[in-house]
Amino acid sequence: MFRPEIKVVDCTIRDGGLTNNSNFTLETVRAVYQAACESGVDYVELGYRNSRKMLEPAKFGPWRFCDESQLAEVTRGVDPRSTKLAVMMDSHKSSVDDVVPKDQSVVDMIRVATYVKDVDKAIRLAKVAHEQGYETTINVMSISKEGGPHLDEALQQIEEETHALAVYVVDSFGSLYSEEVHYFVERFTMFLKTKNVGVHMHNNQQLAFANTIEAIIQ
């Protein structure tokens, strides 16, 4: 069977939760999940698994923490087909204590988001998630503010110290132009010899789709 090289992650609920503190109704999340599964998206990310010890639960909705009971409820009865379920863990807002063994979870992939300065925390989270049986990726956030040897060292560490399937160029501020996308994808590829390179674009300049196509070309 033909398997496309490009994988697509739908993060409507996870990233959209930054606008409403993750206060989506269960019905909304279930509808998005079902639509993603029916459309054949490779992964659907239903929220963050941040630590209740680092964030005040009263200030956020349930999809900022993605308890297993909530995920089980929202996915129950929906045929996932070929779509896998993901959650995101911020390296500076999450704890390894919240990574339960894969055989106790409906989650398939844990995506770790990090700033370059927190790469050691991200690597630890990714290692624990891998050891517990999950697929893992790492998102390098605020890439437009990063550069120089610190980024290179972080990428080299990720390459040597993790089993991440992919590492993402994340345009957190939606400020990149195609030339910069070309540069960062090329730079990530230079260091990440055993990993896929992904991109996560924001649309502040109406360039997210164009920049994604530029990244695909690279």
Backbone as CSV, one residue per row, in Angstrom:
resi,resn,N_x,N_y,N_z,CA_x,CA_y,CA_z,C_x,C_y,C_z
1,MET,0.836,-1.187,0.000,0.000,0.000,0.000,0.878,1.247,0.000
2,PHE,0.476,2.261,-0.773,1.243,3.500,-0.854,1.204,4.241,0.473
3,ARG,2.387,4.617,0.960,2.487,5.410,2.181,3.162,6.737,1.846
4,PRO,2.436,7.836,1.943,3.055,9.130,1.637,4.180,9.442,2.610
5,GLU,5.185,10.159,2.122,6.307,10.521,2.977,5.913,11.589,3.983
6,ILE,4.970,12.446,3.619,4.580,13.552,4.482,3.520,13.092,5.467
7,LYS,3.722,13.400,6.743,2.749,13.100,7.790,2.106,14.409,8.245
8,VAL,0.812,14.348,8.516,0.067,15.541,8.922,-0.449,15.364,10.344
9,VAL,-0.216,16.378,11.168,-0.718,16.407,12.545,-1.770,17.509,12.647
10,ASP,-2.984,17.143,13.030,-4.014,18.140,13.288,-3.922,18.559,14.756
11,CYS,-3.669,19.841,14.989,-3.542,20.322,16.381,-4.568,21.405,16.672
12,THR,-5.746,21.290,16.048,-6.807,22.285,16.221,-7.123,22.523,17.691
13,ILE,-7.337,21.459,18.441,-7.729,21.587,19.841,-6.554,22.024,20.705
14,ARG,-5.404,21.421,20.484,-4.245,21.755,21.322,-3.820,23.203,21.134
15,ASP,-3.550,23.610,19.904,-3.066,24.965,19.663,-4.206,25.971,19.801
16,GLY,-5.406,25.574,19.380,-6.555,26.454,19.539,-6.854,26.755,20.992
17,GLY,-6.462,25.845,21.872,-6.683,26.026,23.294,-5.922,27.193,23.893
18,LEU,-4.949,27.729,23.162,-4.222,28.901,23.651,-5.094,30.150,23.591
19,THR,-6.175,30.116,22.813,-7.057,31.277,22.706,-8.174,31.262,23.739
20,ASN,-8.470,30.096,24.297,-9.582,30.012,25.262,-9.208,29.222,26.523
21,ASN,-7.899,29.153,26.797,-7.394,28.429,27.975,-7.865,26.978,28.001
22,SER,-7.979,26.404,26.792,-8.320,24.978,26.629,-9.716,24.643,27.162
23,ASN,-10.622,25.587,27.058,-11.986,25.388,27.557,-12.943,24.959,26.440
24,PHE,-12.593,23.914,25.720,-13.508,23.346,24.737,-14.453,22.364,25.412
25,THR,-15.662,22.264,24.881,-16.583,21.252,25.402,-16.161,19.878,24.910
26,LEU,-16.569,18.869,25.645,-16.269,17.502,25.230,-16.848,17.223,23.850
27,GLU,-18.048,17.756,23.567,-18.692,17.528,22.277,-17.868,18.114,21.132
28,THR,-17.291,19.290,21.352,-16.459,19.909,20.320,-15.215,19.083,20.055
29,VAL,-14.554,18.669,21.115,-13.324,17.886,20.970,-13.630,16.555,20.287
30,ARG,-14.708,15.943,20.661,-15.092,14.671,20.056,-15.379,14.842,18.557
31,ALA,-16.045,15.939,18.207,-16.356,16.194,16.801,-15.088,16.406,15.983
32,VAL,-14.127,17.161,16.544,-12.857,17.381,15.844,-12.107,16.065,15.700
33,TYR,-12.072,15.288,16.769,-11.385,13.995,16.721,-12.001,13.089,15.668
34,GLN,-13.322,12.997,15.649,-13.991,12.128,14.685,-13.743,12.589,13.256
35,ALA,-13.804,13.898,13.030,-13.558,14.434,11.687,-12.132,14.146,11.226
36,ALA,-11.166,14.293,12.144,-9.769,14.023,11.796,-9.580,12.557,11.423
37,CYS,-10.216,11.670,12.192,-10.103,10.239,11.912,-10.720,9.902,10.561
38,GLU,-11.878,10.477,10.279,-12.566,10.186,9.020,-11.826,10.756,7.819
39,SER,-11.062,11.810,8.036,-10.338,12.446,6.931,-9.008,11.767,6.634
40,GLY,-8.565,10.885,7.528,-7.312,10.175,7.282,-6.076,10.917,7.738
41,VAL,-6.246,11.950,8.572,-5.084,12.639,9.146,-4.239,11.638,9.927
42,ASP,-2.930,11.783,9.856,-2.042,10.797,10.491,-2.098,10.852,12.012
43,TYR,-2.102,12.058,12.564,-2.151,12.241,14.020,-3.132,13.364,14.343
44,VAL,-3.827,13.232,15.465,-4.657,14.333,15.955,-4.268,14.593,17.405
45,GLU,-3.944,15.863,17.681,-3.428,16.254,18.992,-4.548,16.965,19.758
46,LEU,-4.992,16.358,20.865,-6.186,16.843,21.555,-5.893,17.744,22.748
47,GLY,-4.664,18.139,22.938,-4.385,19.079,24.009,-2.989,18.915,24.574
48,TYR,-2.781,19.619,25.676,-1.526,19.536,26.419,-1.670,18.544,27.574
49,ARG,-0.544,17.978,27.958,-0.485,17.291,29.238,0.514,18.054,30.106
50,ASN,0.084,19.224,30.558,0.904,20.026,31.462,0.677,19.574,32.895
51,SER,1.567,19.950,33.767,1.518,19.514,35.157,0.563,20.386,35.974
52,ARG,-0.285,19.751,36.747,-1.183,20.489,37.645,-0.405,21.143,38.783
53,LYS,0.836,20.739,38.982,1.668,21.357,40.012,2.345,22.631,39.500
54,MET,2.421,22.766,38.171,3.072,23.926,37.574,2.074,24.954,37.056
55,LEU,0.865,24.511,36.739,-0.202,25.398,36.291,-1.376,25.270,37.242
56,GLU,-2.071,26.362,37.470,-3.208,26.346,38.381,-4.435,25.791,37.644
57,PRO,-4.903,24.610,38.008,-5.996,23.966,37.269,-7.246,24.822,37.136
58,ALA,-7.540,25.649,38.131,-8.758,26.460,38.090,-8.747,27.481,36.959
59,LYS,-7.568,27.791,36.434,-7.456,28.805,35.386,-7.547,28.218,33.977
60,PHE,-7.608,26.893,33.876,-7.563,26.262,32.563,-8.648,25.197,32.428
61,GLY,-8.984,24.928,31.164,-9.922,23.863,30.875,-9.241,22.508,30.886
62,PRO,-10.006,21.431,30.715,-9.464,20.072,30.850,-8.439,19.696,29.799
63,TRP,-8.468,20.374,28.650,-7.565,19.965,27.567,-6.171,20.552,27.724
64,ARG,-5.950,21.284,28.821,-4.593,21.704,29.160,-3.870,20.604,29.934
65,PHE,-4.604,19.612,30.396,-4.010,18.547,31.215,-4.242,17.144,30.634
66,CYS,-5.264,16.979,29.817,-5.522,15.730,29.096,-5.401,14.492,29.985
67,ASP,-6.217,14.446,31.008,-6.269,13.244,31.833,-6.697,12.047,30.995
68,GLU,-6.204,10.885,31.353,-6.542,9.676,30.596,-8.058,9.428,30.576
69,SER,-8.735,9.722,31.678,-10.180,9.492,31.725,-10.914,10.378,30.729
70,GLN,-10.456,11.623,30.563,-11.080,12.527,29.600,-10.813,12.087,28.172
71,LEU,-9.585,11.677,27.907,-9.244,11.210,26.560,-10.017,9.940,26.216
72,ALA,-10.151,9.051,27.177,-10.902,7.812,26.938,-12.361,8.126,26.631
73,GLU,-12.914,9.111,27.344,-14.315,9.461,27.133,-14.536,10.082,25.761
74,VAL,-13.648,10.966,25.342,-13.852,11.676,24.088,-13.585,10.787,22.872
75,THR,-12.776,9.750,23.029,-12.463,8.859,21.909,-13.325,7.600,21.885
76,ARG,-14.050,7.339,22.958,-14.834,6.104,23.060,-15.865,6.010,21.935
77,GLY,-15.856,4.876,21.247,-16.844,4.636,20.211,-16.499,5.217,18.851
78,VAL,-15.415,5.987,18.758,-14.990,6.567,17.486,-13.957,5.644,16.845
79,ASP,-14.183,5.266,15.614,-13.227,4.420,14.893,-12.043,5.276,14.467
80,PRO,-10.862,5.051,15.043,-9.711,5.887,14.691,-9.174,5.618,13.293
81,ARG,-9.570,4.466,12.724,-9.026,4.074,11.411,-7.503,4.081,11.506
82,SER,-6.836,4.877,10.685,-5.364,4.886,10.722,-4.812,6.066,11.517
83,THR,-5.683,6.868,12.113,-5.262,8.077,12.824,-4.800,7.753,14.241
84,LYS,-3.651,8.303,14.611,-3.115,8.113,15.952,-3.380,9.350,16.807
85,LEU,-3.371,9.154,18.118,-3.689,10.221,19.065,-2.406,10.764,19.693
86,ALA,-2.311,12.092,19.758,-1.132,12.742,20.341,-1.544,13.748,21.409
87,VAL,-0.631,14.001,22.334,-0.727,15.122,23.264,0.628,15.818,23.285
88,MET,0.616,17.083,23.731,1.864,17.837,23.812,2.235,18.087,25.267
89,MET,3.519,17.978,25.553,4.045,18.308,26.876,5.098,19.406,26.722
90,ASP,4.842,20.564,27.348,5.844,21.632,27.366,6.973,21.236,28.294
91,SER,8.197,21.397,27.833,9.334,20.968,28.655,9.418,21.735,29.967
92,HIS,8.938,22.983,29.980,9.046,23.833,31.166,7.749,23.881,31.970
93,LYS,6.716,23.143,31.547,5.436,23.149,32.261,4.925,21.734,32.522
94,SER,5.753,20.741,32.285,5.321,19.351,32.400,6.293,18.556,33.245
95,SER,5.808,17.417,33.723,6.613,16.568,34.594,6.630,15.146,34.055
96,VAL,7.751,14.476,34.218,7.845,13.075,33.818,6.885,12.209,34.629
97,ASP,6.456,12.712,35.783,5.511,11.958,36.614,4.152,11.797,35.932
98,ASP,3.870,12.649,34.933,2.589,12.589,34.224,2.637,11.698,32.990
99,VAL,3.749,11.024,32.779,3.870,10.087,31.654,3.545,8.690,32.163
100,VAL,2.329,8.238,31.895,1.931,6.898,32.337,2.379,5.880,31.292
101,PRO,2.542,4.617,31.659,2.931,3.599,30.680,1.947,3.534,29.511
102,LYS,2.466,3.287,28.329,1.637,3.273,27.115,0.477,2.295,27.226
103,ASP,0.664,1.164,27.895,-0.411,0.178,27.974,-1.546,0.620,28.900
104,GLN,-1.375,1.781,29.545,-2.433,2.347,30.376,-3.030,3.610,29.754
105,SER,-2.720,3.847,28.479,-3.090,5.113,27.846,-3.686,4.888,26.465
106,VAL,-4.547,5.822,26.044,-5.056,5.811,24.667,-4.159,6.633,23.751
107,VAL,-3.157,7.302,24.318,-2.249,8.157,23.556,-1.205,7.306,22.828
108,ASP,-0.901,7.699,21.584,0.133,7.015,20.796,1.442,7.796,20.761
109,MET,1.334,9.121,20.692,2.522,9.952,20.544,2.518,11.086,21.563
110,ILE,3.686,11.344,22.150,3.892,12.518,22.995,4.835,13.461,22.265
111,ARG,4.337,14.668,22.022,5.142,15.687,21.354,5.638,16.666,22.417
112,VAL,6.932,16.797,22.517,7.546,17.659,23.524,7.887,19.001,22.879
113,ALA,7.391,20.086,23.479,7.687,21.431,22.984,8.706,22.086,23.897
114,THR,9.671,22.773,23.291,10.751,23.335,24.104,11.332,24.585,23.476
115,TYR,11.883,25.433,24.320,12.787,26.486,23.870,14.201,25.905,23.901
116,VAL,15.087,26.485,23.131,16.460,25.973,23.081,17.074,25.924,24.475
117,LYS,16.800,26.938,25.294,17.407,26.992,26.628,16.942,25.850,27.530
118,ASP,15.793,25.229,27.199,15.250,24.144,28.010,15.436,22.776,27.366
119,VAL,16.371,22.670,26.439,16.483,21.430,25.672,16.796,20.221,26.554
120,ASP,17.532,20.412,27.642,17.832,19.290,28.535,16.556,18.729,29.162
121,LYS,15.635,19.611,29.534,14.356,19.168,30.073,13.561,18.407,29.004
122,ALA,13.604,18.917,27.780,12.875,18.271,26.689,13.417,16.877,26.403
123,ILE,14.722,16.752,26.418,15.345,15.458,26.158,14.956,14.453,27.234
124,ARG,14.940,14.907,28.482,14.531,14.000,29.578,13.087,13.536,29.388
125,LEU,12.193,14.468,29.075,10.793,14.102,28.848,10.661,13.117,27.682
126,ALA,11.357,13.408,26.596,11.279,12.545,25.415,11.833,11.153,25.708
127,LYS,12.896,11.098,26.490,13.476,9.799,26.851,12.502,8.974,27.677
128,VAL,11.899,9.598,28.681,10.958,8.881,29.536,9.751,8.426,28.730
129,ALA,9.241,9.291,27.862,8.093,8.924,27.038,8.419,7.736,26.129
130,HIS,9.601,7.757,25.552,10.023,6.642,24.703,10.135,5.351,25.514
131,GLU,10.728,5.453,26.695,10.888,4.270,27.548,9.539,3.698,27.980
132,GLN,8.540,4.565,28.081,7.205,4.125,28.482,6.390,3.605,27.298
133,GLY,6.974,3.633,26.095,6.342,2.994,24.960,5.714,3.906,23.920
134,TYR,5.918,5.213,24.038,5.286,6.157,23.114,6.199,6.516,21.946
135,GLU,5.590,6.893,20.831,6.308,7.618,19.798,6.550,9.022,20.339
136,THR,7.648,9.649,19.926,7.960,10.989,20.426,8.436,11.896,19.296
137,THR,8.155,13.189,19.471,8.740,14.225,18.618,9.134,15.390,19.523
138,ILE,9.903,16.319,18.972,10.310,17.517,19.718,10.069,18.744,18.846
139,ASN,9.369,19.731,19.406,9.122,21.003,18.727,10.069,22.053,19.287
140,VAL,10.858,22.679,18.435,11.754,23.758,18.863,11.028,25.075,18.615
141,MET,10.522,25.669,19.698,9.662,26.844,19.590,10.454,28.135,19.387
142,SER,9.721,29.180,18.950,10.268,30.538,18.785,11.540,30.522,17.948
143,ILE,11.489,29.771,16.855,12.706,29.564,16.070,13.231,30.872,15.490
144,SER,12.357,31.851,15.255,12.799,33.131,14.700,13.672,33.908,15.678
145,LYS,13.635,33.530,16.963,14.454,34.185,17.981,15.697,33.368,18.326
146,GLU,15.834,32.217,17.682,16.952,31.324,17.997,17.988,31.357,16.875
147,GLY,19.184,30.979,17.210,20.217,30.942,16.183,21.578,30.727,16.811
148,GLY,22.587,30.684,15.962,23.942,30.559,16.444,24.250,29.191,17.026
149,PRO,25.331,29.101,17.772,25.802,27.805,18.259,24.856,27.125,19.249
150,HIS,24.042,27.895,19.974,23.148,27.276,20.947,22.106,26.399,20.256
151,LEU,21.569,26.857,19.139,20.626,26.042,18.375,21.332,24.808,17.827
152,ASP,22.518,24.990,17.280,23.262,23.848,16.727,23.526,22.796,17.805
153,GLU,23.925,23.253,18.975,24.207,22.320,20.071,22.940,21.589,20.509
154,ALA,21.821,22.300,20.545,20.561,21.670,20.924,20.154,20.603,19.926
155,LEU,20.276,20.912,18.650,19.932,19.933,17.609,20.847,18.710,17.684
156,GLN,22.123,18.935,17.935,23.055,17.820,18.041,22.717,16.946,19.246
157,GLN,22.343,17.571,20.347,21.932,16.809,21.528,20.698,15.958,21.230
158,ILE,19.714,16.573,20.603,18.486,15.842,20.272,18.797,14.662,19.366
159,GLU,19.674,14.875,18.403,20.055,13.798,17.489,20.721,12.649,18.238
160,GLU,21.608,12.968,19.152,22.412,11.938,19.814,21.725,11.302,21.019
161,GLU,20.806,12.025,21.661,20.312,11.584,22.962,18.841,11.182,22.988
162,THR,18.142,11.243,21.857,16.716,10.890,21.868,16.381,9.932,20.732
163,HIS,15.180,9.336,20.858,14.619,8.502,19.796,13.475,9.224,19.083
164,ALA,13.468,10.561,19.153,12.393,11.325,18.525,12.277,10.973,17.044
165,LEU,11.036,10.779,16.608,10.805,10.463,15.199,10.979,11.694,14.317
166,ALA,10.648,12.856,14.883,10.744,14.092,14.111,11.066,15.253,15.038
167,VAL,11.685,16.274,14.476,11.985,17.505,15.196,11.438,18.655,14.349
168,TYR,10.682,19.549,14.997,9.938,20.576,14.279,10.576,21.955,14.358
169,VAL,10.590,22.630,13.207,10.854,24.063,13.123,9.530,24.761,13.442
170,VAL,9.466,25.494,14.557,8.202,26.092,14.990,8.276,27.622,14.877
171,ASP,7.468,28.176,13.974,7.419,29.619,13.775,6.373,30.217,14.713
172,SER,6.712,30.275,15.993,5.759,30.671,17.031,5.139,32.042,16.789
173,PHE,5.898,32.951,16.218,5.416,34.319,16.037,4.913,34.572,14.612
174,GLY,4.896,33.545,13.786,4.415,33.703,12.415,5.170,34.771,11.653
175,SER,6.485,34.813,11.851,7.274,35.924,11.311,8.250,35.503,10.208
176,LEU,8.296,34.210,9.897,9.277,33.753,8.914,8.830,34.037,7.480
177,TYR,9.820,34.281,6.628,9.615,34.336,5.189,10.217,33.078,4.575
178,SER,9.932,32.832,3.313,10.320,31.557,2.699,11.825,31.326,2.754
179,GLU,12.611,32.403,2.609,14.067,32.248,2.650,14.524,31.724,4.014
180,GLU,13.848,32.199,5.065,14.199,31.754,6.408,13.742,30.324,6.659
181,VAL,12.591,29.967,6.116,12.123,28.580,6.217,13.137,27.654,5.553
182,HIS,13.570,28.041,4.375,14.591,27.272,3.654,15.837,27.104,4.537
183,TYR,16.283,28.197,5.127,17.490,28.167,5.949,17.330,27.232,7.143
184,PHE,16.213,27.356,7.878,16.063,26.554,9.092,15.854,25.078,8.777
185,VAL,15.089,24.765,7.753,14.901,23.357,7.393,16.237,22.740,6.975
186,GLU,17.012,23.477,6.214,18.331,23.000,5.792,19.242,22.799,7.008
187,ARG,19.159,23.722,7.948,20.009,23.650,9.142,19.616,22.457,10.019
188,PHE,18.304,22.261,10.228,17.849,21.116,11.008,18.295,19.818,10.342
189,THR,18.149,19.754,9.042,18.507,18.537,8.304,19.999,18.243,8.422
190,MET,20.797,19.275,8.526,22.247,19.109,8.643,22.620,18.345,9.908
191,PHE,21.908,18.611,11.001,22.243,17.993,12.285,21.440,16.725,12.569
192,LEU,20.229,16.637,12.040,19.321,15.539,12.390,19.393,14.450,11.333
193,LYS,20.413,13.631,11.427,20.675,12.617,10.400,19.732,11.427,10.491
194,THR,19.180,11.157,11.685,18.332,9.974,11.860,16.887,10.353,12.198
195,LYS,16.524,11.617,12.034,15.189,12.086,12.374,14.539,12.779,11.174
196,ASN,13.222,12.755,11.159,12.501,13.567,10.189,12.470,15.014,10.677
197,VAL,12.323,15.929,9.748,12.183,17.335,10.079,10.752,17.754,9.776
198,GLY,10.113,18.378,10.765,8.746,18.857,10.586,8.693,20.360,10.692
199,VAL,7.560,20.939,10.286,7.363,22.378,10.433,5.996,22.642,11.036
200,HIS,5.938,23.704,11.830,4.680,24.160,12.440,4.642,25.666,12.238
201,MET,3.794,26.096,11.308,3.755,27.510,10.929,2.540,28.214,11.518
202,HIS,2.704,29.495,11.851,1.586,30.343,12.255,1.325,31.376,11.160
203,ASN,0.102,31.876,11.105,-0.371,32.592,9.918,-0.445,34.106,10.101
204,ASN,0.351,34.678,10.988,0.280,36.119,11.264,0.459,36.970,10.008
205,GLN,1.264,36.507,9.061,1.516,37.254,7.834,0.813,36.624,6.626
206,GLN,-0.144,35.723,6.901,-0.841,35.002,5.825,0.143,34.173,4.978
207,LEU,1.201,33.670,5.631,2.229,32.915,4.916,2.373,31.477,5.410
208,ALA,1.497,31.039,6.315,1.670,29.701,6.891,1.634,28.620,5.816
209,PHE,0.658,28.685,4.921,0.542,27.645,3.891,1.717,27.715,2.919
210,ALA,2.052,28.919,2.485,3.177,29.078,1.555,4.476,28.599,2.190
211,ASN,4.676,28.913,3.472,5.902,28.481,4.142,5.937,26.975,4.331
212,THR,4.779,26.369,4.552,4.730,24.908,4.658,5.117,24.269,3.337
213,ILE,4.611,24.824,2.243,4.987,24.299,0.913,6.483,24.470,0.678
214,GLU,7.032,25.605,1.066,8.485,25.831,0.939,9.253,24.761,1.715
215,ALA,8.788,24.456,2.918,9.463,23.437,3.723,9.376,22.063,3.054
216,ILE,8.222,21.736,2.495,8.054,20.458,1.800,9.027,20.350,0.635
217,ILE,9.206,21.435,-0.079,10.141,21.448,-1.223,11.546,21.123,-0.758
218,GLN,11.893,21.617,0.472,13.228,21.356,1.009,13.363,19.950,1.586
